[in-house]
């Protein structure tokens, strides 16, 4: 296989831009066939949206709005042109947000991202993203299969069985969160199991700080990062240049001032908007709530697409923890179930190279010794994630409106 997966990666940047915006009117016309999009884009002439300036005049659709909009018109809120039965698979992701799978062999556009990370046809890939209800497992599974790899659909957890699979099938590649990669390798070394076959990884869904990068590299594993979401798929990916993330060639990415649709100057941190040019599941100026900044020039690896610095935090209070979004609405649900609590603040940190959550909750001194355990159980039930609970005195948490505090280092 050549160094680059396909010609799109190295084509002239102006030609790529022209091709993308040549397809944009068709994607907008497809979106207008969906009733909610027809209202959202009322008065828009698809043929007139032919460049970035025209695109920037269209309204923003925020991912944070989707759970509410979908509850009003199940399952997709009126933002999908076709009926649910027209799609191959139907998913739910945290929020909840209901998502259909697009058509094609590589519906989420990930084959080139795996190729950039060193995956090659004939590789065996251990895929530890979840296959149950959420699309994460299928996003990486279809990408690897489109590249010509054999996939072990392992899903997360079950460390002992995963080690059995590694020794049996000798996968060269790993897909999953960086946290679980560390868990697997550490468990294998501790148990005297042979995990030396793992030589490359494409990780996503959680922070991958330099300290963990160095640890993984010390085990002889070349790990690369992908920025992907359940609704869009692969948005940007790391290459051997290790110089930011290259924007996936098939979509339009904008960086705007948070809370607006106004593009920011190159290099300024702003919120990511994506436009997906797919007639089955178009997304027009879709605000993900994530922050990044554009990098100047082309990547030293020869790919000519735009580059971003990577994930730099959230424009809203939602936080991605171990690959799952936790939202303010979920903290409010915990408060509803425990009326004896006062102000709440969910603090997200890093502990032992893994994401960690602590829910700080105000409660009167006589609330009872069993309260922390009960609230922790509710936290786990609502967010599907484990966290610790600290009961603090009434009035001790800041009165600043923040219910989720992401204290992990950016980058």
mmCIF file of C-alpha atoms in Angstrom:
data_model
loop_
_atom_site.group_PDB
_atom_site.id
_atom_site.type_symbol
_atom_site.label_atom_id
_atom_site.label_comp_id
_atom_site.label_asym_id
_atom_site.label_seq_id
_atom_site.Cartn_x
_atom_site.Cartn_y
_atom_site.Cartn_z
ATOM 1 C CA UNK A 1 0.000 0.000 0.000
ATOM 2 C CA UNK A 2 1.332 3.496 -0.802
ATOM 3 C CA UNK A 3 1.965 5.948 2.003
ATOM 4 C CA UNK A 4 -1.389 7.645 1.352
ATOM 5 C CA UNK A 5 -4.650 5.727 1.263
ATOM 6 C CA UNK A 6 -6.225 7.537 -1.690
ATOM 7 C CA UNK A 7 -5.772 10.488 -4.029
ATOM 8 C CA UNK A 8 -8.164 12.661 -2.021
ATOM 9 C CA UNK A 9 -5.537 13.027 0.706
ATOM 10 C CA UNK A 10 -3.014 14.763 -1.517
ATOM 11 C CA UNK A 11 -5.166 16.588 -4.046
ATOM 12 C CA UNK A 12 -4.816 20.324 -4.502
ATOM 13 C CA UNK A 13 -6.544 22.061 -1.583
ATOM 14 C CA UNK A 14 -8.392 24.428 -3.901
ATOM 15 C CA UNK A 15 -9.691 21.529 -5.975
ATOM 16 C CA UNK A 16 -10.857 19.766 -2.809
ATOM 17 C CA UNK A 17 -12.677 22.896 -1.632
ATOM 18 C CA UNK A 18 -14.367 23.304 -5.010
ATOM 19 C CA UNK A 19 -15.455 19.661 -5.019
ATOM 20 C CA UNK A 20 -16.900 19.859 -1.507
ATOM 21 C CA UNK A 21 -18.852 23.015 -2.222
ATOM 22 C CA UNK A 22 -19.975 21.584 -5.530
ATOM 23 C CA UNK A 23 -21.682 18.831 -3.535
ATOM 24 C CA UNK A 24 -23.064 21.153 -0.838
ATOM 25 C CA UNK A 25 -26.219 22.338 -2.700
ATOM 26 C CA UNK A 26 -27.280 18.713 -3.157
ATOM 27 C CA UNK A 27 -26.827 17.996 0.545
ATOM 28 C CA UNK A 28 -28.889 21.066 1.479
ATOM 29 C CA UNK A 29 -31.619 20.053 -0.978
ATOM 30 C CA UNK A 30 -31.680 16.597 0.626
ATOM 31 C CA UNK A 31 -31.910 18.157 4.097
ATOM 32 C CA UNK A 32 -34.878 20.264 3.006
ATOM 33 C CA UNK A 33 -36.847 17.062 2.387
ATOM 34 C CA UNK A 34 -36.851 16.500 6.173
ATOM 35 C CA UNK A 35 -39.615 18.556 7.875
ATOM 36 C CA UNK A 36 -37.527 19.929 10.755
ATOM 37 C CA UNK A 37 -34.691 20.880 8.416
ATOM 38 C CA UNK A 38 -37.187 22.504 6.060
ATOM 39 C CA UNK A 39 -38.265 24.760 8.938
ATOM 40 C CA UNK A 40 -34.694 25.276 10.182
ATOM 41 C CA UNK A 41 -33.465 26.296 6.697
ATOM 42 C CA UNK A 42 -36.639 28.069 5.587
ATOM 43 C CA UNK A 43 -35.993 30.423 2.695
ATOM 44 C CA UNK A 44 -32.581 28.958 1.832
ATOM 45 C CA UNK A 45 -31.874 28.425 -1.881
ATOM 46 C CA UNK A 46 -29.490 25.446 -2.040
ATOM 47 C CA UNK A 47 -27.947 26.623 -5.307
ATOM 48 C CA UNK A 48 -26.925 29.906 -3.682
ATOM 49 C CA UNK A 49 -24.805 28.219 -1.003
ATOM 50 C CA UNK A 50 -21.650 27.687 -3.010
ATOM 51 C CA UNK A 51 -18.812 28.931 -0.803
ATOM 52 C CA UNK A 52 -17.791 29.386 2.840
ATOM 53 C CA UNK A 53 -19.186 32.890 3.088
ATOM 54 C CA UNK A 54 -22.631 31.703 1.979
ATOM 55 C CA UNK A 55 -22.448 28.676 4.271
ATOM 56 C CA UNK A 56 -21.592 30.920 7.225
ATOM 57 C CA UNK A 57 -24.886 32.765 6.757
ATOM 58 C CA UNK A 58 -26.932 29.612 7.420
ATOM 59 C CA UNK A 59 -28.246 28.927 10.932
ATOM 60 C CA UNK A 60 -26.409 26.559 13.276
ATOM 61 C CA UNK A 61 -27.992 23.311 14.462
ATOM 62 C CA UNK A 62 -26.678 22.341 17.887
ATOM 63 C CA UNK A 63 -26.089 18.776 18.951
ATOM 64 C CA UNK A 64 -27.173 19.746 22.463
ATOM 65 C CA UNK A 65 -30.667 20.488 21.106
ATOM 66 C CA UNK A 66 -31.131 17.060 19.540
ATOM 67 C CA UNK A 67 -32.364 15.074 22.564
ATOM 68 C CA UNK A 68 -35.203 17.542 23.060
ATOM 69 C CA UNK A 69 -35.991 17.878 19.367
ATOM 70 C CA UNK A 70 -36.077 14.114 18.948
ATOM 71 C CA UNK A 71 -38.409 13.644 21.907
ATOM 72 C CA UNK A 72 -40.828 15.990 20.130
ATOM 73 C CA UNK A 73 -40.766 13.899 16.931
ATOM 74 C CA UNK A 74 -39.360 10.399 17.436
ATOM 75 C CA UNK A 75 -37.018 9.029 16.370
ATOM 76 C CA UNK A 76 -34.924 11.639 14.522
ATOM 77 C CA UNK A 77 -36.685 14.889 15.338
ATOM 78 C CA UNK A 78 -37.611 15.460 11.696
ATOM 79 C CA UNK A 79 -33.971 16.028 10.668
ATOM 80 C CA UNK A 80 -33.562 12.853 8.592
ATOM 81 C CA UNK A 81 -35.147 12.695 5.110
ATOM 82 C CA UNK A 82 -35.942 8.962 5.195
ATOM 83 C CA UNK A 83 -37.824 6.654 7.541
ATOM 84 C CA UNK A 84 -36.045 4.534 10.135
ATOM 85 C CA UNK A 85 -36.670 1.363 8.130
ATOM 86 C CA UNK A 86 -34.560 2.683 5.246
ATOM 87 C CA UNK A 87 -31.323 2.319 7.216
ATOM 88 C CA UNK A 88 -29.157 -0.723 7.896
ATOM 89 C CA UNK A 89 -28.697 -0.132 11.648
ATOM 90 C CA UNK A 90 -30.284 2.153 14.229
ATOM 91 C CA UNK A 91 -28.438 3.350 17.325
ATOM 92 C CA UNK A 92 -28.737 5.459 20.428
ATOM 93 C CA UNK A 93 -25.883 7.469 21.884
ATOM 94 C CA UNK A 94 -25.782 9.280 25.243
ATOM 95 C CA UNK A 95 -28.259 12.130 25.509
ATOM 96 C CA UNK A 96 -30.063 10.102 24.299
ATOM 97 C CA UNK A 97 -29.620 10.868 20.609
ATOM 98 C CA UNK A 98 -31.024 8.415 18.066
ATOM 99 C CA UNK A 99 -28.816 7.876 15.027
ATOM 100 C CA UNK A 100 -29.139 5.855 11.792
ATOM 101 C CA UNK A 101 -26.191 4.255 10.020
ATOM 102 C CA UNK A 102 -25.460 5.714 6.598
ATOM 103 C CA UNK A 103 -25.030 3.459 3.584
ATOM 104 C CA UNK A 104 -21.854 2.192 1.943
ATOM 105 C CA UNK A 105 -18.919 0.010 2.924
ATOM 106 C CA UNK A 106 -17.307 2.745 5.045
ATOM 107 C CA UNK A 107 -20.291 4.826 6.190
ATOM 108 C CA UNK A 108 -18.382 6.844 8.788
ATOM 109 C CA UNK A 109 -15.324 7.519 6.586
ATOM 110 C CA UNK A 110 -12.645 5.827 8.674
ATOM 111 C CA UNK A 111 -10.562 3.654 6.325
ATOM 112 C CA UNK A 112 -8.089 6.433 5.531
ATOM 113 C CA UNK A 113 -7.812 7.267 9.230
ATOM 114 C CA UNK A 114 -6.750 3.710 10.059
ATOM 115 C CA UNK A 115 -4.387 3.672 7.092
ATOM 116 C CA UNK A 116 -2.712 6.835 8.366
ATOM 117 C CA UNK A 117 -2.198 5.051 11.698
ATOM 118 C CA UNK A 118 -0.340 2.223 9.953
ATOM 119 C CA UNK A 119 -3.142 -0.337 9.621
ATOM 120 C CA UNK A 120 -2.852 -2.419 6.443
ATOM 121 C CA UNK A 121 -4.971 -4.975 4.537
ATOM 122 C CA UNK A 122 -4.660 -8.382 6.125
ATOM 123 C CA UNK A 123 -4.070 -7.019 9.628
ATOM 124 C CA UNK A 124 -6.079 -8.509 12.464
ATOM 125 C CA UNK A 125 -7.645 -5.714 14.529
ATOM 126 C CA UNK A 126 -8.910 -5.958 18.109
ATOM 127 C CA UNK A 127 -11.861 -3.543 18.277
ATOM 128 C CA UNK A 128 -12.798 -2.754 21.887
ATOM 129 C CA UNK A 129 -15.367 -0.054 21.231
ATOM 130 C CA UNK A 130 -18.890 -1.028 22.272
ATOM 131 C CA UNK A 131 -21.236 -2.774 19.856
ATOM 132 C CA UNK A 132 -24.292 -2.629 22.127
ATOM 133 C CA UNK A 133 -26.834 0.036 21.031
ATOM 134 C CA UNK A 134 -24.194 2.734 20.473
ATOM 135 C CA UNK A 135 -22.442 3.004 17.083
ATOM 136 C CA UNK A 136 -18.831 3.203 18.325
ATOM 137 C CA UNK A 137 -17.978 -0.428 17.662
ATOM 138 C CA UNK A 138 -19.488 -0.391 14.191
ATOM 139 C CA UNK A 139 -17.794 2.913 13.280
ATOM 140 C CA UNK A 140 -14.335 1.379 13.715
ATOM 141 C CA UNK A 141 -15.398 -2.096 12.582
ATOM 142 C CA UNK A 142 -16.654 -0.933 9.176
ATOM 143 C CA UNK A 143 -13.577 1.278 8.700
ATOM 144 C CA UNK A 144 -11.194 -1.612 9.362
ATOM 145 C CA UNK A 145 -13.130 -3.986 7.123
ATOM 146 C CA UNK A 146 -13.230 -1.394 4.321
ATOM 147 C CA UNK A 147 -9.444 -1.256 4.591
ATOM 148 C CA UNK A 148 -9.248 -5.035 4.262
ATOM 149 C CA UNK A 149 -8.589 -5.953 7.885
ATOM 150 C CA UNK A 150 -10.066 -8.821 9.887
ATOM 151 C CA UNK A 151 -11.869 -7.550 12.980
ATOM 152 C CA UNK A 152 -12.255 -9.139 16.409
ATOM 153 C CA UNK A 153 -15.514 -7.571 17.693
ATOM 154 C CA UNK A 154 -14.373 -7.669 21.306
ATOM 155 C CA UNK A 155 -16.145 -4.655 22.770
ATOM 156 C CA UNK A 156 -15.032 -3.147 26.091
ATOM 157 C CA UNK A 157 -14.252 -4.952 29.352
ATOM 158 C CA UNK A 158 -13.740 -8.676 30.006
ATOM 159 C CA UNK A 159 -9.980 -8.206 30.268
ATOM 160 C CA UNK A 160 -9.156 -11.888 30.810
ATOM 161 C CA UNK A 161 -11.106 -12.950 27.740
ATOM 162 C CA UNK A 162 -9.514 -10.147 25.713
ATOM 163 C CA UNK A 163 -6.089 -11.520 26.627
ATOM 164 C CA UNK A 164 -7.208 -14.949 25.430
ATOM 165 C CA UNK A 165 -8.250 -13.395 22.112
ATOM 166 C CA UNK A 166 -4.942 -11.562 21.766
ATOM 167 C CA UNK A 167 -2.933 -14.735 22.284
ATOM 168 C CA UNK A 168 -5.165 -16.734 19.922
ATOM 169 C CA UNK A 169 -5.532 -14.324 16.992
ATOM 170 C CA UNK A 170 -2.347 -12.217 17.444
ATOM 171 C CA UNK A 171 -3.899 -8.880 16.395
ATOM 172 C CA UNK A 172 -1.416 -6.285 15.189
ATOM 173 C CA UNK A 173 -3.862 -3.431 15.673
ATOM 174 C CA UNK A 174 -6.036 -2.076 18.466
ATOM 175 C CA UNK A 175 -9.046 0.239 18.295
ATOM 176 C CA UNK A 176 -10.555 1.612 21.498
ATOM 177 C CA UNK A 177 -10.006 4.164 24.213
ATOM 178 C CA UNK A 178 -6.419 4.832 25.287
ATOM 179 C CA UNK A 179 -7.414 4.042 28.871
ATOM 180 C CA UNK A 180 -8.455 0.497 28.012
ATOM 181 C CA UNK A 181 -5.329 -0.059 25.932
ATOM 182 C CA UNK A 182 -3.303 0.647 29.072
ATOM 183 C CA UNK A 183 -5.546 -1.683 31.105
ATOM 184 C CA UNK A 184 -5.040 -4.516 28.616
ATOM 185 C CA UNK A 185 -1.283 -4.142 28.348
ATOM 186 C CA UNK A 186 -0.804 -3.762 32.107
ATOM 187 C CA UNK A 187 -3.005 -6.787 32.805
ATOM 188 C CA UNK A 188 -1.195 -8.851 30.218
ATOM 189 C CA UNK A 189 2.245 -8.029 31.547
ATOM 190 C CA UNK A 190 1.169 -8.642 35.134
ATOM 191 C CA UNK A 191 -0.281 -12.046 34.250
ATOM 192 C CA UNK A 192 2.652 -13.057 32.061
ATOM 193 C CA UNK A 193 0.498 -13.109 28.934
ATOM 194 C CA UNK A 194 1.974 -12.420 25.497
ATOM 195 C CA UNK A 195 0.571 -9.147 24.141
ATOM 196 C CA UNK A 196 3.653 -8.333 22.064
ATOM 197 C CA UNK A 197 1.695 -8.676 18.811
ATOM 198 C CA UNK A 198 0.025 -5.299 19.402
ATOM 199 C CA UNK A 199 2.070 -2.846 17.380
ATOM 200 C CA UNK A 200 -0.304 -0.067 16.343
ATOM 201 C CA UNK A 201 -3.444 1.547 17.716
ATOM 202 C CA UNK A 202 -6.070 4.071 16.737
ATOM 203 C CA UNK A 203 -7.548 5.527 19.902
ATOM 204 C CA UNK A 204 -10.482 7.831 20.501
ATOM 205 C CA UNK A 205 -13.196 8.642 23.005
ATOM 206 C CA UNK A 206 -10.963 9.803 25.882
ATOM 207 C CA UNK A 207 -7.991 12.025 26.597
ATOM 208 C CA UNK A 208 -4.581 10.778 25.466
ATOM 209 C CA UNK A 209 -2.136 12.973 27.397
ATOM 210 C CA UNK A 210 1.614 12.963 26.662
ATOM 211 C CA UNK A 211 2.361 10.847 29.731
ATOM 212 C CA UNK A 212 0.077 8.046 28.523
ATOM 213 C CA UNK A 213 1.358 8.424 24.954
ATOM 214 C CA UNK A 214 4.899 7.874 26.226
ATOM 215 C CA UNK A 215 3.852 4.847 28.281
ATOM 216 C CA UNK A 216 2.101 3.210 25.321
ATOM 217 C CA UNK A 217 5.057 3.932 23.031
ATOM 218 C CA UNK A 218 7.328 2.351 25.642
ATOM 219 C CA UNK A 219 5.495 -0.924 25.057
ATOM 220 C CA UNK A 220 6.348 -0.746 21.347
ATOM 221 C CA UNK A 221 2.870 0.362 20.246
ATOM 222 C CA UNK A 222 2.501 3.221 17.756
ATOM 223 C CA UNK A 223 -0.757 4.867 18.798
ATOM 224 C CA UNK A 224 -2.547 7.582 16.847
ATOM 225 C CA UNK A 225 -5.566 9.663 17.765
ATOM 226 C CA UNK A 226 -8.858 10.000 15.902
ATOM 227 C CA UNK A 227 -11.513 12.610 16.567
ATOM 228 C CA UNK A 228 -14.850 10.942 15.887
ATOM 229 C CA UNK A 229 -18.462 11.263 17.018
ATOM 230 C CA UNK A 230 -21.458 8.949 16.838
ATOM 231 C CA UNK A 231 -23.459 11.209 14.516
ATOM 232 C CA UNK A 232 -20.710 12.351 12.149
ATOM 233 C CA UNK A 233 -18.124 9.570 12.207
ATOM 234 C CA UNK A 234 -14.431 10.318 11.670
ATOM 235 C CA UNK A 235 -13.900 14.081 11.704
ATOM 236 C CA UNK A 236 -10.103 14.353 11.909
ATOM 237 C CA UNK A 237 -7.173 12.011 12.377
ATOM 238 C CA UNK A 238 -3.535 11.982 13.358
ATOM 239 C CA UNK A 239 -0.841 11.088 10.821
ATOM 240 C CA UNK A 240 2.811 10.019 11.115
ATOM 241 C CA UNK A 241 3.789 13.702 11.010
ATOM 242 C CA UNK A 242 2.376 14.071 14.565
ATOM 243 C CA UNK A 243 1.463 17.629 13.626
ATOM 244 C CA UNK A 244 -2.147 18.128 14.664
ATOM 245 C CA UNK A 245 -5.103 16.264 13.156
ATOM 246 C CA UNK A 246 -5.969 16.300 9.447
ATOM 247 C CA UNK A 247 -9.635 17.022 8.732
ATOM 248 C CA UNK A 248 -11.317 14.061 7.057
ATOM 249 C CA UNK A 249 -11.456 14.834 3.360
ATOM 250 C CA UNK A 250 -15.168 14.188 2.789
ATOM 251 C CA UNK A 251 -16.688 16.817 5.080
ATOM 252 C CA UNK A 252 -16.689 20.577 5.610
ATOM 253 C CA UNK A 253 -15.398 21.811 8.946
ATOM 254 C CA UNK A 254 -15.758 25.341 10.324
ATOM 255 C CA UNK A 255 -14.455 26.849 13.546
ATOM 256 C CA UNK A 256 -16.742 29.535 14.963
ATOM 257 C CA UNK A 257 -17.038 31.707 18.003
ATOM 258 C CA UNK A 258 -18.834 29.609 20.669
ATOM 259 C CA UNK A 259 -22.542 30.292 20.826
ATOM 260 C CA UNK A 260 -22.560 31.906 17.360
ATOM 261 C CA UNK A 261 -22.099 30.871 13.765
ATOM 262 C CA UNK A 262 -19.355 33.415 13.117
ATOM 263 C CA UNK A 263 -16.056 31.954 11.845
ATOM 264 C CA UNK A 264 -12.973 32.847 13.898
ATOM 265 C CA UNK A 265 -9.577 33.818 12.444
ATOM 266 C CA UNK A 266 -7.108 31.002 11.816
ATOM 267 C CA UNK A 267 -5.410 29.981 15.029
ATOM 268 C CA UNK A 268 -8.134 31.272 17.339
ATOM 269 C CA UNK A 269 -9.873 28.709 19.508
ATOM 270 C CA UNK A 270 -13.516 28.226 18.618
ATOM 271 C CA UNK A 271 -16.345 25.721 18.373
ATOM 272 C CA UNK A 272 -16.374 23.017 15.695
ATOM 273 C CA UNK A 273 -19.184 22.951 13.142
ATOM 274 C CA UNK A 274 -19.372 20.127 10.617
ATOM 275 C CA UNK A 275 -21.342 19.776 7.413
ATOM 276 C CA UNK A 276 -21.840 16.195 6.222
ATOM 277 C CA UNK A 277 -22.555 15.900 2.500
ATOM 278 C CA UNK A 278 -24.668 12.764 2.621
ATOM 279 C CA UNK A 279 -28.101 12.670 1.034
ATOM 280 C CA UNK A 280 -29.341 9.943 3.417
ATOM 281 C CA UNK A 281 -28.209 11.710 6.583
ATOM 282 C CA UNK A 282 -27.183 15.289 5.823
ATOM 283 C CA UNK A 283 -25.918 17.531 8.600
ATOM 284 C CA UNK A 284 -25.659 21.239 7.865
ATOM 285 C CA UNK A 285 -23.558 23.436 10.190
ATOM 286 C CA UNK A 286 -23.878 20.956 13.029
ATOM 287 C CA UNK A 287 -22.338 22.319 16.239
ATOM 288 C CA UNK A 288 -20.643 19.575 18.231
ATOM 289 C CA UNK A 289 -19.860 21.658 21.313
ATOM 290 C CA UNK A 290 -16.123 20.841 21.043
ATOM 291 C CA UNK A 291 -13.359 23.438 20.878
ATOM 292 C CA UNK A 292 -10.307 23.473 18.618
ATOM 293 C CA UNK A 293 -8.126 25.813 16.554
ATOM 294 C CA UNK A 294 -6.943 25.621 12.953
ATOM 295 C CA UNK A 295 -3.269 25.068 12.207
ATOM 296 C CA UNK A 296 -1.634 26.934 9.312
ATOM 297 C CA UNK A 297 -0.409 25.214 6.182
ATOM 298 C CA UNK A 298 -0.392 21.593 5.113
ATOM 299 C CA UNK A 299 0.807 18.618 7.102
ATOM 300 C CA UNK A 300 4.453 17.577 6.659
ATOM 301 C CA UNK A 301 3.170 14.086 5.815
ATOM 302 C CA UNK A 302 2.007 15.341 2.410
ATOM 303 C CA UNK A 303 -1.721 15.373 3.121
ATOM 304 C CA UNK A 304 -3.144 18.672 1.942
ATOM 305 C CA UNK A 305 -6.329 18.863 4.006
ATOM 306 C CA UNK A 306 -6.977 21.442 6.674
ATOM 307 C CA UNK A 307 -5.510 20.684 10.094
ATOM 308 C CA UNK A 308 -6.750 21.279 13.617
ATOM 309 C CA UNK A 309 -4.977 21.139 16.954
ATOM 310 C CA UNK A 310 -7.301 18.410 18.229
ATOM 311 C CA UNK A 311 -9.870 18.421 20.998
ATOM 312 C CA UNK A 312 -9.331 21.449 23.286
ATOM 313 C CA UNK A 313 -12.328 21.267 25.611
ATOM 314 C CA UNK A 314 -16.048 21.884 25.475
ATOM 315 C CA UNK A 315 -17.886 24.994 24.401
ATOM 316 C CA UNK A 316 -20.756 23.957 26.629
ATOM 317 C CA UNK A 317 -20.781 22.100 29.946
ATOM 318 C CA UNK A 318 -21.135 18.620 28.499
ATOM 319 C CA UNK A 319 -18.049 16.444 28.960
ATOM 320 C CA UNK A 320 -16.912 13.237 27.305
ATOM 321 C CA UNK A 321 -15.862 10.725 29.960
ATOM 322 C CA UNK A 322 -14.450 7.361 28.879
ATOM 323 C CA UNK A 323 -16.057 7.853 25.487
ATOM 324 C CA UNK A 324 -19.525 8.751 26.855
ATOM 325 C CA UNK A 325 -21.001 12.243 27.007
ATOM 326 C CA UNK A 326 -22.219 13.450 30.391
ATOM 327 C CA UNK A 327 -24.612 16.390 30.169
ATOM 328 C CA UNK A 328 -26.050 18.977 32.580
ATOM 329 C CA UNK A 329 -29.495 17.430 32.074
ATOM 330 C CA UNK A 330 -28.205 14.216 33.632
ATOM 331 C CA UNK A 331 -26.921 16.057 36.705
ATOM 332 C CA UNK A 332 -30.364 17.660 36.998
ATOM 333 C CA UNK A 333 -31.939 14.184 36.881
ATOM 334 C CA UNK A 334 -29.775 13.093 39.827
ATOM 335 C CA UNK A 335 -30.971 16.135 41.767
ATOM 336 C CA UNK A 336 -34.581 15.301 40.910
ATOM 337 C CA UNK A 337 -34.186 11.774 42.257
ATOM 338 C CA UNK A 338 -32.586 13.022 45.486
ATOM 339 C CA UNK A 339 -34.528 16.083 46.671
ATOM 340 C CA UNK A 340 -32.501 16.113 49.900
ATOM 341 C CA UNK A 341 -29.528 17.380 47.896
ATOM 342 C CA UNK A 342 -28.799 21.016 47.255
ATOM 343 C CA UNK A 343 -26.367 22.348 44.671
ATOM 344 C CA UNK A 344 -24.444 19.718 42.633
ATOM 345 C CA UNK A 345 -21.163 19.855 40.710
ATOM 346 C CA UNK A 346 -19.736 16.962 38.702
ATOM 347 C CA UNK A 347 -15.955 17.292 38.528
ATOM 348 C CA UNK A 348 -14.124 15.392 35.750
ATOM 349 C CA UNK A 349 -10.405 14.765 36.257
ATOM 350 C CA UNK A 350 -7.667 12.298 35.344
ATOM 351 C CA UNK A 351 -6.569 9.653 37.831
ATOM 352 C CA UNK A 352 -4.033 6.895 37.118
ATOM 353 C CA UNK A 353 -4.116 7.795 33.409
ATOM 354 C CA UNK A 354 -7.892 7.367 33.197
ATOM 355 C CA UNK A 355 -10.911 9.660 33.282
ATOM 356 C CA UNK A 356 -12.486 9.974 36.731
ATOM 357 C CA UNK A 357 -15.711 11.606 37.998
ATOM 358 C CA UNK A 358 -16.509 13.025 41.400
ATOM 359 C CA UNK A 359 -19.988 14.334 42.160
ATOM 360 C CA UNK A 360 -19.891 16.970 44.866
ATOM 361 C CA UNK A 361 -23.317 17.392 46.424
ATOM 362 C CA UNK A 362 -24.523 19.775 49.078
ATOM 363 C CA UNK A 363 -26.615 18.190 51.832
ATOM 364 C CA UNK A 364 -27.504 18.928 55.435
ATOM 365 C CA UNK A 365 -25.314 17.187 58.072
ATOM 366 C CA UNK A 366 -28.181 14.906 59.108
ATOM 367 C CA UNK A 367 -28.833 13.557 55.610
ATOM 368 C CA UNK A 368 -27.631 10.076 56.580
ATOM 369 C CA UNK A 369 -24.552 7.901 56.166
ATOM 370 C CA UNK A 370 -26.127 5.896 53.353
ATOM 371 C CA UNK A 371 -26.634 8.941 51.134
ATOM 372 C CA UNK A 372 -23.262 8.880 49.290
ATOM 373 C CA UNK A 373 -23.721 5.264 48.231
ATOM 374 C CA UNK A 374 -27.303 5.887 47.111
ATOM 375 C CA UNK A 375 -26.309 8.927 45.076
ATOM 376 C CA UNK A 376 -23.362 7.025 43.545
ATOM 377 C CA UNK A 377 -25.787 4.314 42.421
ATOM 378 C CA UNK A 378 -28.019 6.949 40.831
ATOM 379 C CA UNK A 379 -24.987 8.568 39.162
ATOM 380 C CA UNK A 380 -24.074 5.222 37.644
ATOM 381 C CA UNK A 381 -27.648 4.555 36.537
ATOM 382 C CA UNK A 382 -28.108 7.949 34.881
ATOM 383 C CA UNK A 383 -24.712 8.357 33.206
ATOM 384 C CA UNK A 384 -23.773 4.660 32.725
ATOM 385 C CA UNK A 385 -20.418 5.548 34.297
ATOM 386 C CA UNK A 386 -18.945 4.980 37.740
ATOM 387 C CA UNK A 387 -17.973 7.912 39.917
ATOM 388 C CA UNK A 388 -17.396 8.834 43.540
ATOM 389 C CA UNK A 389 -19.701 11.067 45.576
ATOM 390 C CA UNK A 390 -18.599 13.681 48.101
ATOM 391 C CA UNK A 391 -21.221 15.219 50.395
ATOM 392 C CA UNK A 392 -20.324 18.816 51.248
ATOM 393 C CA UNK A 393 -21.894 21.462 53.456
ATOM 394 C CA UNK A 394 -24.772 23.582 52.111
ATOM 395 C CA UNK A 395 -23.508 26.763 50.480
ATOM 396 C CA UNK A 396 -19.966 25.465 49.971
ATOM 397 C CA UNK A 397 -20.165 25.004 46.179
ATOM 398 C CA UNK A 398 -19.747 28.098 43.952
ATOM 399 C CA UNK A 399 -22.942 29.829 42.889
ATOM 400 C CA UNK A 400 -21.809 30.216 39.275
ATOM 401 C CA UNK A 401 -24.315 28.087 37.389
ATOM 402 C CA UNK A 402 -21.733 25.432 36.506
ATOM 403 C CA UNK A 403 -22.833 21.852 37.145
ATOM 404 C CA UNK A 404 -20.051 20.068 35.212
ATOM 405 C CA UNK A 405 -16.444 21.127 35.723
ATOM 406 C CA UNK A 406 -13.990 19.493 33.334
ATOM 407 C CA UNK A 407 -10.612 19.877 35.034
ATOM 408 C CA UNK A 408 -8.627 17.638 32.710
ATOM 409 C CA UNK A 409 -5.711 19.243 30.853
ATOM 410 C CA UNK A 410 -6.565 20.181 27.275
ATOM 411 C CA UNK A 411 -4.622 18.772 24.373
#
